[in-house]
Short mmCIF file of C-alpha atoms in Angstrom, two decimals:
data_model
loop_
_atom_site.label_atom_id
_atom_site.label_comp_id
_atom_site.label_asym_id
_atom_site.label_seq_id
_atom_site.Cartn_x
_atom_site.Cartn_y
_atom_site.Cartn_z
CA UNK A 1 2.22 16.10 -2.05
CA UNK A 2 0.62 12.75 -3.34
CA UNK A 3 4.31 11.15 -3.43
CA UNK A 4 5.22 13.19 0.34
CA UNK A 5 1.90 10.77 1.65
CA UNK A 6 3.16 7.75 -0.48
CA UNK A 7 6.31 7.87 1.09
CA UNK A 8 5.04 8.54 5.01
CA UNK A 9 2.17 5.57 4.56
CA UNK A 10 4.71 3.00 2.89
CA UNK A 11 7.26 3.57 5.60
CA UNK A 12 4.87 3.89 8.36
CA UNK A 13 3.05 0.45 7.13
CA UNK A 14 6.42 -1.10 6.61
CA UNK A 15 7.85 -0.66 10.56
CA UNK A 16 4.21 -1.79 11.54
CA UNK A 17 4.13 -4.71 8.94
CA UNK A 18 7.62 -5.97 10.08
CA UNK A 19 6.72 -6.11 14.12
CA UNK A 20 2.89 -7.72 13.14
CA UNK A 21 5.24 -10.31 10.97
CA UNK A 22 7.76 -10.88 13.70
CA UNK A 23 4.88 -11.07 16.23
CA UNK A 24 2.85 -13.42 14.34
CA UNK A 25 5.44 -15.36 12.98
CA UNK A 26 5.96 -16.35 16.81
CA UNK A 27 2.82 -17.06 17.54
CA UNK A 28 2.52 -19.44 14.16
CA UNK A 29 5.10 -21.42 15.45
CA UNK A 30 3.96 -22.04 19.24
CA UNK A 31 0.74 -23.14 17.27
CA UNK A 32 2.69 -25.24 15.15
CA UNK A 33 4.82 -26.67 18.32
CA UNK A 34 1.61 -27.38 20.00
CA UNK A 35 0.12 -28.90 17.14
CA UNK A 36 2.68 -31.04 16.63
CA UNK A 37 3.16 -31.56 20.42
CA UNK A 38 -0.36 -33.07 20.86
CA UNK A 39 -0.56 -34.92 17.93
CA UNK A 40 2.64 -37.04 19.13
CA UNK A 41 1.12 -37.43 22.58
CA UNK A 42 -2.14 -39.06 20.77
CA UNK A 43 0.32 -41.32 18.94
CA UNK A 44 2.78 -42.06 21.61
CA UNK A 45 2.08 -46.05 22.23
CA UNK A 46 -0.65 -46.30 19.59
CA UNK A 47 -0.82 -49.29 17.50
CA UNK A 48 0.17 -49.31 13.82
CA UNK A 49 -3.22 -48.93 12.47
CA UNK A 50 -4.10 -46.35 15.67
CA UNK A 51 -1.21 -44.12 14.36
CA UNK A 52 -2.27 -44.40 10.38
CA UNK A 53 -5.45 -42.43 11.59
CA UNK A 54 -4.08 -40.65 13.84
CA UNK A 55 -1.33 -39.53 11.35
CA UNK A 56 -4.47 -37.97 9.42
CA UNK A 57 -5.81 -36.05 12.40
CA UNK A 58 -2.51 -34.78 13.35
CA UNK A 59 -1.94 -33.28 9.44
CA UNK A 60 -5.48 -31.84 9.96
CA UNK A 61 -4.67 -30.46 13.46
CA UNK A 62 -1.18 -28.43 11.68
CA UNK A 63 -3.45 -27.06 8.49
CA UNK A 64 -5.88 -25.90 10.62
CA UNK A 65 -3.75 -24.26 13.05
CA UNK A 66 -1.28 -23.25 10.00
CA UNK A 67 -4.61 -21.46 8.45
CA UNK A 68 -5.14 -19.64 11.73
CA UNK A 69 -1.68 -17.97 11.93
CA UNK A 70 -1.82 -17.12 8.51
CA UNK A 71 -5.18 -15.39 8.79
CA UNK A 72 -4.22 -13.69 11.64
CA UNK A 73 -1.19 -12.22 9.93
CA UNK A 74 -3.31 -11.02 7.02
CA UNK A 75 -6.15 -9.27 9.15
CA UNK A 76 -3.30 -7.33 11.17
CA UNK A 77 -1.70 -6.41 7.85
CA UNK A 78 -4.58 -5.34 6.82
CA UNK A 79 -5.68 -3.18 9.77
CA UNK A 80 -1.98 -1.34 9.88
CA UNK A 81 -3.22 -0.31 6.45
CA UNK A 82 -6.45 0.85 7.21
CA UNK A 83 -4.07 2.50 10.48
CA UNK A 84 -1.68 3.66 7.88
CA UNK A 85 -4.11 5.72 5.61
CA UNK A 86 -6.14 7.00 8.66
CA UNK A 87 -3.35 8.70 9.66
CA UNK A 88 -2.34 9.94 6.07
CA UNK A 89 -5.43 12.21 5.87
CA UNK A 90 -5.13 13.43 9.67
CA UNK A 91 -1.38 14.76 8.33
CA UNK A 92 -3.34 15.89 5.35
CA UNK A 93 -5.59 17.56 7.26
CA UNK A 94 -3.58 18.99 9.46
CA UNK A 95 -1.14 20.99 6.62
CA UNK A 96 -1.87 25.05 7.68
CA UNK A 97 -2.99 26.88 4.83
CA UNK A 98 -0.33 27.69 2.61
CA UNK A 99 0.94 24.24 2.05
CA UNK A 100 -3.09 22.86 2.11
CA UNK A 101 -3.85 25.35 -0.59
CA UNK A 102 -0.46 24.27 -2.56
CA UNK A 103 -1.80 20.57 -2.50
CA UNK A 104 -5.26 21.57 -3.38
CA UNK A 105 -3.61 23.31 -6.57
CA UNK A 106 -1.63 20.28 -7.49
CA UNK A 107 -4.99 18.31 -7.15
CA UNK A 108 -6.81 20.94 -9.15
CA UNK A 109 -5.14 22.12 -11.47
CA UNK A 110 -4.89 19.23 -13.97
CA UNK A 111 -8.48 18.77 -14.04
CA UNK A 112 -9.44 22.26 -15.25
CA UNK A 113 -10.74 22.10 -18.57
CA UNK A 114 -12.11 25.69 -19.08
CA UNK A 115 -10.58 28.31 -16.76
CA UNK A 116 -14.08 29.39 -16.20
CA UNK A 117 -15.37 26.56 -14.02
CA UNK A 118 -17.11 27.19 -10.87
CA UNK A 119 -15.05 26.15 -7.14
CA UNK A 120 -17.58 25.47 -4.39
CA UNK A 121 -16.16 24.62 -1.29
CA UNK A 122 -17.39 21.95 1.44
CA UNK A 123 -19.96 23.80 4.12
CA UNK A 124 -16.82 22.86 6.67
CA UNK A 125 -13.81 24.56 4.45
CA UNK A 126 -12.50 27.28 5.44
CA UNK A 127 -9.09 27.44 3.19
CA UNK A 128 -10.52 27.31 0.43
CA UNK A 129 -12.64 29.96 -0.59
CA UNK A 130 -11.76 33.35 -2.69
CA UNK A 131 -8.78 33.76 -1.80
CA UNK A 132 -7.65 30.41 -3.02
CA UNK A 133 -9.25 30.86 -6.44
CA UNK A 134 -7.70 34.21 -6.64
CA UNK A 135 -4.31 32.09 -6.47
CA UNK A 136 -5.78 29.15 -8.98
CA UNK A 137 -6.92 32.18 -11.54
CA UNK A 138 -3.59 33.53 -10.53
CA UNK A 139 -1.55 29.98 -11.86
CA UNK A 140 -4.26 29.83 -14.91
CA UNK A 141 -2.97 33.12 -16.41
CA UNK A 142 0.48 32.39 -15.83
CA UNK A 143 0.38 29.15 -17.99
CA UNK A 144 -1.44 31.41 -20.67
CA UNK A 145 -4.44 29.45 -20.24
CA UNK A 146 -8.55 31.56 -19.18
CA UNK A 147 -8.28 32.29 -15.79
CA UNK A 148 -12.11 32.90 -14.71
CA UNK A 149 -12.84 30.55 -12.08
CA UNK A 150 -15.70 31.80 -9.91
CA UNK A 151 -16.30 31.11 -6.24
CA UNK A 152 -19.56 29.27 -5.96
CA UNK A 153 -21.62 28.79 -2.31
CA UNK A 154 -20.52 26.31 -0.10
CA UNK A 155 -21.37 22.84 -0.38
CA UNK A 156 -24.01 20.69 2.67
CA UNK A 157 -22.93 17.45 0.62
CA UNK A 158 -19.25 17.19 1.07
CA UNK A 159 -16.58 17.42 4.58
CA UNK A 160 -13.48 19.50 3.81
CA UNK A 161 -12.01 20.02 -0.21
CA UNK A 162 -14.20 21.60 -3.28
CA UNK A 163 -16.50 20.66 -6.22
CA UNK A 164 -15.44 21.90 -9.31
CA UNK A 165 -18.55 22.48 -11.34
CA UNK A 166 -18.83 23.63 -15.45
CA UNK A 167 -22.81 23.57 -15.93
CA UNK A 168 -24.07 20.02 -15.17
CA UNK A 169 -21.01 18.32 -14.99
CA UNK A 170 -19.44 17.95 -11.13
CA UNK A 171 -16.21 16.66 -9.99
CA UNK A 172 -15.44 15.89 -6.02
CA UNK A 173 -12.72 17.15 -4.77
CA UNK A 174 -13.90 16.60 -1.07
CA UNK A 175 -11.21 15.37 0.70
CA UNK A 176 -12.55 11.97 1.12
CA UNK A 177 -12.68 11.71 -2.47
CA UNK A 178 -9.11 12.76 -2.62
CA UNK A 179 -7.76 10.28 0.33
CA UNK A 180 -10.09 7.98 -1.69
CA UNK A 181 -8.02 9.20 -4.93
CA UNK A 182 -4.30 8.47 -3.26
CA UNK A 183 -5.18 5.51 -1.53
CA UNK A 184 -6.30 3.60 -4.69
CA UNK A 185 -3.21 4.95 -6.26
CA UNK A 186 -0.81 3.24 -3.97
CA UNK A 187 -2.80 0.62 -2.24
CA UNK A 188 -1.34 -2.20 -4.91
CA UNK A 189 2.17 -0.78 -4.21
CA UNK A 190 1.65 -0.83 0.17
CA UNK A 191 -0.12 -4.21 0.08
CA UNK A 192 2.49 -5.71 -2.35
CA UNK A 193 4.80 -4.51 0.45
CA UNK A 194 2.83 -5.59 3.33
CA UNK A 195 1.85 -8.89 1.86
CA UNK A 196 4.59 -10.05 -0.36
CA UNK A 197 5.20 -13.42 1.51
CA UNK A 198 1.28 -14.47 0.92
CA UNK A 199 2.00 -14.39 -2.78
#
């Protein structure tokens, strides 16, 4: 599931990335054209020592405006990312309840210890509750490990996913800590993707 939302966010980001480049990349260069266009207007007819200075002001005037583009470039980037992984965990969120539950499992799964810890679902979840520890008990047994997992009351603390408690010890599963989870996963791989002509 993890790799299905890899693959939809780094394609997704890519198309955006490529029309923000093109788009910026145009408006760098009418910057850049005006820049230079004004700066040889100042030093049209100058004297020698007039266009010296002016030389400096006209370097300053292209950095400056160079800066610009390039920080516009990097905040769109950056917002097609936020864009990107927004609309990962509305897909997410939007999986019925078979294929929910099977990504829940895959998310679980791994990080049962015991087979007797305790699943209490967000106050909001409603597909995840006994049935779907039925199926994790279920998957427990079948790997020949203690499938005991109870159903614990729902959770006021969390939106959507589970806590998987074993006495004092808590792990989120809510599913902003699991959107949280995949996005620091692949957010070196997007940005490398998105940003690669920064480095």
């Amino acid at each position: 599931m993890t790799e299905k939302i890899t693959g939809r966010i780094l394609s997704e980001a890519k198309a955006k990335a490529d029309a923000i480049e093109a788009e910026a990349q145009q408006a760098y260069e009418s910057v850049i054209a005006q820049a230079k266009e004004k700066a040889e207007r100042i030093t049209q007819g100058a004297e020698e020592s007039a266009k010296a200075a002016l030389s400096d002001a006209e370097r300053r005037h292209v950095a400056v405006a160079e800066l610009d583009a390039k920080k516009f470039r990097l905040s769109e980037k950056i917002r097609v990312l936020d864009e990107a992984f927004l609309k990962a965990k509305e897909a997410f969120l939007a999986l019925d309840e078979a294929n929910y539950r099977k990504a829940y499992m895959g998310i679980l799964l791994p990080a049962i210890a015991t087979g007797s810890e305790g699943i209490a679902p967000a106050k909001d979840e409603e597909r995840l509750g006994e049935g779907f520890v039925a199926q994790l008990n279920d998957a427990l047994k079948a790997d020949g490990k203690v499938g005991e997992l109870t159903l614990l009351p729902k959770r006021e603390d969390i939106s959507g996913g589970v806590v998987l408690c074993q006495g004092s010890m808590e792990v989120n599963f809510s599913t902003a800590a699991v959107m949280r989870q995949v996005r620091e996963e692949i957010e070196g791989k997007t940005a490398k993707l998105l940003f690669s002509e920064e480095a």
